[in-house]
CSV table of C-alpha atoms in Angstrom, one decimal:
chain,number,residue,atom,x,y,z
A,1,MET,CA,-82.5,12.9,55.3
A,2,ASN,CA,-84.7,9.3,54.2
A,3,ASN,CA,-87.0,9.7,51.4
A,4,ARG,CA,-90.7,9.8,52.9
A,5,SER,CA,-93.8,8.9,51.2
A,6,VAL,CA,-97.4,9.7,51.7
A,7,HIS,CA,-100.2,7.6,49.8
A,8,GLY,CA,-97.4,5.7,47.5
A,9,ILE,CA,-95.6,9.9,46.8
A,10,HIS,CA,-91.7,9.5,46.6
A,11,HIS,CA,-90.5,12.7,47.2
A,12,ASN,CA,-86.1,13.3,47.3
A,13,ASP,CA,-86.1,16.7,47.1
A,14,ASP,CA,-88.6,18.3,49.4
A,15,PRO,CA,-89.7,15.9,52.8
A,16,LYS,CA,-92.4,19.6,52.9
A,17,LEU,CA,-93.9,18.3,50.1
A,18,LEU,CA,-94.9,15.7,51.0
A,19,GLN,CA,-96.5,16.9,53.9
A,20,MET,CA,-98.6,19.4,51.5
A,21,ALA,CA,-99.9,16.6,50.0
A,22,LEU,CA,-101.6,14.9,53.0
A,23,SER,CA,-102.6,18.8,53.9
A,24,LEU,CA,-104.1,18.3,50.6
A,25,LEU,CA,-106.0,15.1,51.0
A,26,ARG,CA,-107.3,15.6,53.9
A,27,ASP,CA,-108.8,19.1,53.0
A,28,ARG,CA,-110.5,17.2,49.7
A,29,GLN,CA,-111.1,13.5,50.7
A,30,GLY,CA,-111.8,13.9,54.8
A,31,CYS,CA,-108.4,12.8,57.2
A,32,SER,CA,-110.3,9.4,57.8
A,33,ARG,CA,-111.4,8.4,54.4
A,34,PHE,CA,-107.8,8.7,53.2
A,35,ARG,CA,-106.2,7.2,56.5
A,36,SER,CA,-108.6,4.2,55.2
A,37,SER,CA,-107.4,3.7,51.6
A,38,ILE,CA,-103.5,2.9,52.2
A,39,SER,CA,-102.4,0.0,54.6
A,40,GLY,CA,-100.0,1.2,57.8
A,41,SER,CA,-99.2,4.5,58.6
A,42,VAL,CA,-99.6,7.8,57.2
A,43,MET,CA,-95.8,8.7,56.9
A,44,SER,CA,-94.4,5.9,56.0
A,45,PRO,CA,-90.6,5.2,54.4
A,46,SER,CA,-90.4,4.7,51.1
A,47,ARG,CA,-90.6,1.5,49.6
A,48,SER,CA,-87.3,2.4,47.3
A,49,SER,CA,-83.7,1.9,47.5
A,50,PRO,CA,-82.1,4.5,48.8
A,51,ARG,CA,-80.9,7.3,46.9
A,52,LYS,CA,-77.8,9.7,46.8
A,53,ARG,CA,-78.7,13.3,48.7
A,54,PRO,CA,-80.1,15.1,46.0
A,55,LYS,CA,-78.1,18.0,44.4
A,56,GLU,CA,-79.6,21.5,45.0
A,57,ARG,CA,-82.5,22.4,42.5
A,58,GLY,CA,-80.8,24.9,39.6
A,59,SER,CA,-82.5,28.2,37.9
A,60,THR,CA,-86.3,27.6,38.5
A,61,HIS,CA,-86.0,28.5,35.0
A,62,SER,CA,-84.0,25.5,33.8
A,63,LYS,CA,-85.5,22.1,31.9
A,64,ARG,CA,-86.8,19.6,34.8
A,65,LEU,CA,-88.3,15.4,34.2
A,66,LEU,CA,-90.5,14.7,35.9
A,67,VAL,CA,-90.6,10.6,36.8
A,68,ILE,CA,-94.1,10.0,37.7
A,69,THR,CA,-95.2,6.0,38.3
A,70,LEU,CA,-98.2,5.0,39.1
A,71,HIS,CA,-99.8,1.3,40.8
A,72,GLY,CA,-102.9,0.0,40.5
A,73,ALA,CA,-105.1,-2.4,40.1
A,74,VAL,CA,-106.5,-2.1,35.8
A,75,GLN,CA,-109.0,0.4,35.3
A,76,PRO,CA,-110.6,1.4,31.5
A,77,SER,CA,-109.7,4.7,32.2
A,78,TRP,CA,-107.3,5.1,34.0
A,79,LEU,CA,-104.2,5.8,31.1
A,80,SER,CA,-107.3,8.5,29.7
A,81,ARG,CA,-107.8,10.1,33.3
A,82,PHE,CA,-104.3,10.9,33.8
A,83,LEU,CA,-102.9,11.6,30.5
A,84,SER,CA,-105.6,13.9,30.4
A,85,LEU,CA,-104.0,16.0,33.3
A,86,LEU,CA,-101.0,16.5,31.1
A,87,ALA,CA,-102.6,17.9,28.7
A,88,GLN,CA,-104.4,20.3,31.1
A,89,ALA,CA,-101.1,21.8,31.6
A,90,GLY,CA,-100.4,23.7,28.4
A,91,ASP,CA,-97.0,23.3,26.3
A,92,VAL,CA,-94.9,23.8,29.3
A,93,VAL,CA,-95.2,20.1,29.9
A,94,GLN,CA,-93.7,17.2,27.2
A,95,LEU,CA,-94.4,13.9,27.6
A,96,ARG,CA,-90.4,12.6,26.9
A,97,ASP,CA,-91.3,8.6,27.5
A,98,LEU,CA,-94.2,6.3,28.7
A,99,SER,CA,-93.9,2.9,29.8
A,100,SER,CA,-96.4,0.2,31.2
A,101,PHE,CA,-97.0,-3.3,32.0
A,102,THR,CA,-99.8,-5.4,32.8
A,103,VAL,CA,-99.4,-8.7,35.2
A,104,GLY,CA,-102.5,-10.3,36.5
A,105,ASN,CA,-105.1,-7.8,36.8
A,106,ARG,CA,-102.2,-5.6,38.1
A,107,PHE,CA,-100.7,-2.5,36.5
A,108,THR,CA,-97.0,-0.7,36.7
A,109,ALA,CA,-96.8,3.0,34.4
A,110,THR,CA,-94.2,5.0,34.6
A,111,LEU,CA,-94.0,8.3,32.9
A,112,ALA,CA,-91.4,10.6,31.9
A,113,VAL,CA,-92.7,14.7,31.6
A,114,GLU,CA,-90.4,17.3,30.6
A,115,VAL,CA,-91.3,20.6,32.2
A,116,THR,CA,-90.4,24.3,31.4
A,117,PRO,CA,-90.5,26.6,34.3
A,118,THR,CA,-92.5,29.9,32.8
A,119,GLN,CA,-94.1,33.3,34.0
A,120,LEU,CA,-96.7,32.4,32.2
A,121,ARG,CA,-98.6,29.4,31.9
A,122,LYS,CA,-101.1,28.0,30.0
A,123,ARG,CA,-103.9,25.0,30.6
A,124,ARG,CA,-106.8,24.4,28.7
A,125,SER,CA,-110.0,23.5,30.1
A,126,THR,CA,-110.8,19.9,29.1
A,127,GLU,CA,-114.9,20.5,30.3
A,128,THR,CA,-115.1,23.6,27.8
A,129,GLY,CA,-112.5,23.1,25.3
A,130,THR,CA,-111.3,26.8,26.1
A,131,GLU,CA,-108.2,28.0,27.1
A,132,ALA,CA,-107.4,30.1,30.4
A,133,MET,CA,-104.4,31.7,31.6
A,134,SER,CA,-102.7,31.5,35.1
A,135,ALA,CA,-100.0,34.0,36.2
A,136,GLU,CA,-97.5,32.5,38.2
A,137,SER,CA,-97.1,35.4,40.7
A,138,THR,CA,-93.4,36.0,42.3
A,139,SER,CA,-94.1,38.7,44.8
A,140,GLY,CA,-95.4,35.7,47.6
A,141,SER,CA,-98.9,35.8,46.9
A,142,ALA,CA,-101.2,32.6,45.8
A,143,PRO,CA,-101.5,32.9,42.0
A,144,GLN,CA,-105.4,32.1,40.8
A,145,SER,CA,-106.0,28.9,39.0
A,146,PHE,CA,-107.9,28.1,36.6
A,147,GLY,CA,-110.1,25.5,33.9
A,148,VAL,CA,-109.4,22.4,36.7
A,149,GLY,CA,-112.3,21.1,38.0
A,150,SER,CA,-113.3,18.5,41.0
A,151,PRO,CA,-115.5,17.2,42.9
A,152,ALA,CA,-115.2,18.3,45.7
A,153,GLU,CA,-115.2,21.7,44.1
A,154,PRO,CA,-116.8,21.6,40.8
A,155,GLY,CA,-115.6,25.0,39.7
A,156,GLY,CA,-112.1,24.2,40.0
A,157,THR,CA,-111.7,27.4,42.4
A,158,LEU,CA,-108.3,26.2,44.7
A,159,SER,CA,-108.4,25.8,48.2
A,160,SER,CA,-105.5,27.3,50.3
A,161,THR,CA,-103.7,24.3,50.8
A,162,GLU,CA,-104.0,23.3,46.8
A,163,ALA,CA,-102.7,27.0,45.9
A,164,HIS,CA,-100.1,27.2,48.3
A,165,ILE,CA,-98.7,23.5,46.9
A,166,GLU,CA,-98.7,25.3,43.5
A,167,HIS,CA,-97.2,28.5,44.4
A,168,GLU,CA,-94.3,27.1,45.9
A,169,PHE,CA,-93.8,24.4,43.8
A,170,GLY,CA,-95.1,25.6,40.6
A,171,ILE,CA,-96.0,23.5,37.5
A,172,GLU,CA,-94.9,20.2,39.5
A,173,GLY,CA,-97.1,20.6,42.4
A,174,TYR,CA,-99.6,21.1,40.4
A,175,LEU,CA,-99.4,17.7,39.2
A,176,LEU,CA,-98.6,16.3,42.5
A,177,ARG,CA,-102.0,18.0,43.2
A,178,GLU,CA,-103.6,16.7,39.9
A,179,PHE,CA,-102.3,13.3,39.8
A,180,LEU,CA,-102.5,13.1,43.8
A,181,LEU,CA,-106.4,13.3,43.7
A,182,THR,CA,-107.5,11.4,40.5
A,183,ALA,CA,-105.5,8.6,42.0
A,184,TYR,CA,-107.4,8.4,44.7
A,185,GLU,CA,-110.5,9.1,43.2
A,186,LEU,CA,-110.4,6.0,40.4
A,187,GLY,CA,-109.1,3.6,43.9
A,188,GLY,CA,-106.2,1.5,44.4
A,189,ILE,CA,-103.7,3.6,42.7
A,190,GLU,CA,-100.2,4.6,44.3
A,191,THR,CA,-98.6,7.0,43.2
A,192,GLU,CA,-94.9,7.7,43.0
A,193,PHE,CA,-93.3,11.2,42.1
A,194,GLU,CA,-90.2,12.2,41.7
A,195,VAL,CA,-88.7,15.5,40.2
A,196,LEU,CA,-85.0,14.9,38.8
A,197,ASP,CA,-82.7,18.4,37.8
A,198,SER,CA,-80.7,18.8,35.0
A,199,LEU,CA,-82.6,17.8,32.7
A,200,GLU,CA,-80.1,17.4,29.9
A,201,ALA,CA,-77.5,15.1,31.9
A,202,GLU,CA,-79.6,12.6,34.0
A,203,SER,CA,-83.1,12.4,31.4
A,204,ASN,CA,-80.5,11.6,28.3
A,205,ALA,CA,-78.9,8.8,30.1
A,206,ALA,CA,-82.4,7.8,32.0
A,207,LEU,CA,-84.7,8.0,28.8
A,208,GLU,CA,-81.5,6.9,25.8
A,209,GLY,CA,-79.6,4.5,27.5
A,210,ASP,CA,-76.8,3.0,26.1
A,211,SER,CA,-75.9,4.3,22.4
A,212,GLY,CA,-76.3,1.3,20.6
A,213,GLU,CA,-78.5,-0.3,18.2
A,214,PRO,CA,-81.6,-1.8,19.6
A,215,TYR,CA,-81.7,-5.4,19.4
A,216,THR,CA,-84.6,-8.3,20.6
A,217,PHE,CA,-83.8,-11.1,22.0
A,218,THR,CA,-86.9,-13.5,22.0
A,219,PHE,CA,-86.5,-17.1,23.7
A,220,ILE,CA,-88.7,-19.9,23.6
A,221,GLY,CA,-89.3,-22.6,25.6
A,222,THR,CA,-91.5,-25.9,25.8
A,223,PRO,CA,-93.0,-26.2,27.9
A,224,ARG,CA,-92.0,-24.1,30.3
A,225,ILE,CA,-88.1,-21.6,29.9
A,226,PRO,CA,-85.8,-23.2,33.0
A,227,ALA,CA,-85.4,-20.6,35.7
A,228,ASP,CA,-82.2,-21.5,35.9
A,229,PHE,CA,-81.9,-20.6,31.8
A,230,LEU,CA,-83.2,-16.8,32.8
A,231,ALA,CA,-81.6,-16.0,35.2
A,232,THR,CA,-77.8,-17.6,33.6
A,233,ALA,CA,-78.7,-15.4,30.5
A,234,THR,CA,-79.7,-12.3,32.8
A,235,HIS,CA,-75.9,-12.7,34.2
A,236,VAL,CA,-74.5,-13.1,30.6
A,237,LEU,CA,-76.2,-9.5,29.9
A,238,ALA,CA,-75.2,-7.9,33.2
A,239,GLU,CA,-71.5,-9.1,32.6
A,240,ASN,CA,-71.4,-7.3,29.4
A,241,GLY,CA,-73.1,-4.1,31.2
A,242,ILE,CA,-76.1,-4.7,29.2
A,243,ASN,CA,-78.8,-2.8,30.7
A,244,LEU,CA,-82.8,-4.6,29.8
A,245,ASN,CA,-84.8,-2.0,28.1
A,246,ALA,CA,-88.2,-3.9,28.7
A,247,ILE,CA,-89.3,-7.6,28.9
A,248,GLN,CA,-93.1,-9.0,27.1
A,249,SER,CA,-94.3,-12.3,27.4
A,250,LEU,CA,-95.3,-13.6,24.5
A,251,ASN,CA,-97.4,-16.5,26.0
A,252,GLU,CA,-101.0,-17.5,25.0
A,253,PRO,CA,-103.6,-18.7,27.1
A,254,GLY,CA,-103.1,-22.9,27.5
A,255,GLY,CA,-100.3,-22.5,25.0
A,256,ARG,CA,-97.8,-25.3,25.3
A,257,SER,CA,-94.8,-23.4,25.2
A,258,THR,CA,-94.0,-20.6,26.9
A,259,CYS,CA,-92.3,-17.0,24.9
A,260,PHE,CA,-90.3,-13.7,26.4
A,261,GLN,CA,-89.4,-10.8,24.3
A,262,VAL,CA,-86.6,-9.2,25.8
A,263,MET,CA,-85.0,-5.6,24.2
A,264,ALA,CA,-82.0,-4.1,24.9
A,265,ALA,CA,-79.5,-1.8,23.4
A,266,LEU,CA,-75.9,-3.6,22.2
A,267,ARG,CA,-72.9,-2.0,20.4
A,268,GLY,CA,-71.8,-4.6,16.8
A,269,PRO,CA,-68.7,-6.3,18.4
A,270,LEU,CA,-70.7,-6.7,22.0
A,271,ALA,CA,-73.8,-7.8,19.9
A,272,ASP,CA,-71.8,-10.7,17.6
A,273,ARG,CA,-70.6,-11.8,21.5
A,274,VAL,CA,-73.7,-11.6,23.9
A,275,ARG,CA,-75.2,-13.9,21.0
A,276,SER,CA,-72.8,-16.3,20.7
A,277,GLU,CA,-72.9,-16.7,24.4
A,278,LEU,CA,-77.1,-16.8,24.4
A,279,LEU,CA,-77.0,-19.5,21.5
A,280,HIS,CA,-74.8,-21.7,23.5
A,281,LEU,CA,-77.0,-21.0,26.7
A,282,GLY,CA,-80.0,-22.2,24.4
A,283,LYS,CA,-78.9,-25.3,23.3
A,284,GLU,CA,-77.7,-26.3,27.1
A,285,PHE,CA,-81.0,-25.5,28.4
A,286,LEU,CA,-82.9,-26.8,25.3
A,287,VAL,CA,-84.8,-23.2,24.7
A,288,ASP,CA,-84.7,-21.9,21.2
A,289,ILE,CA,-83.3,-18.5,20.8
A,290,ALA,CA,-84.3,-15.5,18.0
A,291,PHE,CA,-81.8,-12.5,18.0
A,292,GLU,CA,-82.4,-9.9,15.3
A,293,ARG,CA,-82.0,-6.0,15.2
A,294,ALA,CA,-85.2,-4.1,16.4
A,295,GLY,CA,-86.6,-1.9,13.9
A,296,ALA,CA,-89.3,-0.7,11.4
A,297,LEU,CA,-87.5,-3.5,9.5
A,298,ARG,CA,-88.3,-6.4,11.8
A,299,THR,CA,-92.0,-6.9,11.2
A,300,LYS,CA,-91.3,-7.0,7.6
A,301,ARG,CA,-89.0,-10.5,7.2
A,302,MET,CA,-89.6,-14.1,6.1
A,303,VAL,CA,-88.5,-16.9,8.2
A,304,VAL,CA,-86.5,-20.2,6.3
A,305,PHE,CA,-86.9,-23.5,8.2
A,306,ASP,CA,-85.5,-26.8,7.0
A,307,LEU,CA,-88.7,-28.8,6.3
A,308,SER,CA,-87.2,-32.6,6.8
A,309,TRP,CA,-87.1,-33.8,10.3
A,310,THR,CA,-87.3,-30.0,11.4
A,311,LEU,CA,-91.2,-29.6,11.1
A,312,VAL,CA,-91.9,-32.8,10.3
A,313,GLN,CA,-90.5,-36.0,11.2
A,314,ALA,CA,-89.6,-37.1,8.5
A,315,ASP,CA,-87.5,-36.7,5.1
A,316,SER,CA,-90.0,-34.4,2.8
A,317,PHE,CA,-89.2,-36.5,-0.7
A,318,GLU,CA,-90.2,-39.5,1.3
A,319,LEU,CA,-93.7,-38.1,2.0
A,320,LEU,CA,-94.3,-36.6,-1.7
A,321,CYS,CA,-93.0,-39.8,-3.0
A,322,GLN,CA,-95.0,-41.9,-0.4
A,323,ALA,CA,-98.8,-39.8,-1.3
A,324,ALA,CA,-97.8,-40.0,-5.4
A,325,ALA,CA,-97.3,-44.0,-4.5
A,326,VAL,CA,-94.2,-44.0,-5.4
A,327,ASP,CA,-92.9,-47.7,-5.3
A,328,ALA,CA,-90.7,-48.0,-2.2
A,329,ASP,CA,-88.2,-50.3,-3.6
A,330,ALA,CA,-87.7,-47.6,-5.5
A,331,VAL,CA,-87.4,-44.6,-3.3
A,332,ALA,CA,-85.1,-47.0,-0.6
A,333,GLU,CA,-82.7,-47.3,-4.4
A,334,VAL,CA,-82.6,-44.2,-4.0
A,335,ARG,CA,-81.6,-43.8,-0.4
A,336,ARG,CA,-79.2,-46.3,-1.2
A,337,CYS,CA,-77.3,-44.7,-3.9
A,338,HIS,CA,-77.1,-41.2,-3.2
A,339,SER,CA,-76.6,-39.3,-0.1
A,340,LEU,CA,-79.2,-38.3,1.7
A,341,GLY,CA,-79.9,-34.6,1.2
A,342,SER,CA,-77.0,-34.1,-2.1
A,343,GLU,CA,-78.0,-32.3,-5.2
A,344,ASP,CA,-78.1,-36.3,-6.8
A,345,TYR,CA,-80.6,-37.1,-4.4
A,346,LEU,CA,-83.0,-34.4,-4.9
A,347,ARG,CA,-82.4,-35.0,-8.4
A,348,ALA,CA,-83.3,-39.1,-8.3
A,349,CYS,CA,-86.4,-37.9,-6.0
A,350,ALA,CA,-87.5,-35.6,-8.5
A,351,ALA,CA,-87.4,-37.8,-11.4
A,352,LEU,CA,-89.3,-40.3,-9.7
A,353,LEU,CA,-92.6,-38.1,-9.7
A,354,ARG,CA,-92.2,-37.0,-12.9
A,355,GLY,CA,-95.5,-37.8,-14.8
A,356,ARG,CA,-97.3,-38.8,-11.5
A,357,SER,CA,-101.1,-37.1,-10.9
A,358,SER,CA,-101.0,-34.5,-8.5
A,359,THR,CA,-105.2,-35.1,-7.7
A,360,GLY,CA,-105.8,-35.7,-4.6
A,361,LEU,CA,-101.9,-35.6,-3.6
A,362,ALA,CA,-102.6,-32.8,-1.3
A,363,GLU,CA,-104.6,-34.1,0.9
A,364,ARG,CA,-103.1,-37.7,1.2
A,365,LEU,CA,-99.4,-35.6,2.0
A,366,HIS,CA,-101.3,-33.9,4.8
A,367,ALA,CA,-102.3,-37.1,6.0
A,368,LEU,CA,-99.1,-38.4,6.4
A,369,ILE,CA,-97.1,-35.3,7.6
A,370,GLU,CA,-96.3,-35.7,11.5
A,371,TYR,CA,-94.8,-32.8,12.7
A,372,THR,CA,-91.9,-32.3,15.4
A,373,ASP,CA,-92.6,-30.9,18.5
A,374,GLY,CA,-93.1,-27.9,19.2
A,375,ALA,CA,-93.9,-26.9,15.1
A,376,ALA,CA,-96.8,-25.4,15.8
A,377,SER,CA,-96.5,-23.8,18.8
A,378,VAL,CA,-93.3,-21.7,16.9
A,379,CYS,CA,-95.1,-20.5,14.0
A,380,ARG,CA,-97.1,-19.6,16.4
A,381,VAL,CA,-95.0,-17.4,18.1
A,382,LEU,CA,-93.7,-16.4,14.5
A,383,LYS,CA,-96.7,-14.6,13.6
A,384,LYS,CA,-97.1,-12.6,16.6
A,385,LEU,CA,-93.8,-11.2,16.5
């Protein structure tokens, strides 16, 4: 059976649940208001890619994974509102993973929630701070629920449709009901709701991914990173069977360079091969690439650059000699007699500087320095990493 959606909610297990969600919103908000809040028909094909027919649900007492995806306009309170719904559900709900990103004024967030069905479920009241108990009946009658208020029913009393949803679908029905109504109250937020069975097998693959070590790739281009580079780089990762865990923009408003950070998990030999291929690709497209293992120590580090002709457009010792008023002919003689950058060259330059006054040297040197293109942008990006 094809997936169907209501108000952006996708559920590939029970189409009946979608019909109940529609009835719920009609009961609570009014059918005409609900219809005006979405585009197209009330029941529309899911935008998600086709999925395999779901397996039959396992035991009602086994752990399950709910994947809830939210799309909408950025609002200060959206995260706290939705997380408070998980807090109300009590200790039978655990947040396994949370990911969010913003593009312009639109956000997308995905919550992976582990649910443990139980005969006696505890929920916290957000208004009174007290805890209430609700027993999930197994005799066929809908349970009474406490501690969940709403604009339509301030006391928290469930409508018949809501009680039916929560009774028939348990904690998943409760979360669907609350997420639907909260998204409607906030306005402009779409919700995708999916229940996965076989939590141990499926959620481990979804949440833990590759068993390799986490790495980050940082791409820096001036002024822009070519689309050809990004297409080829992601193709290299795909050919090696690497899934991207996250892509983050490190761009500064009005900055002269573009920077993206890519996070993925790689095994040792694979990491060496991918690094070599990406560095070669970076040289071809003139994109600087930083490749490093992610982790707590990643924030504790020192970056070392060659100064001459890398950060500044000159030989650093010649600039220092010029600022110290060393005779230019003497500097030229040292350069003629010794290989540039050799130990003998460095010792000869140091000898020319011996005994010179350092008063005002820093100011004169700073006036002579001309930085290479992109040096300032690279330093700004490194400070953000």
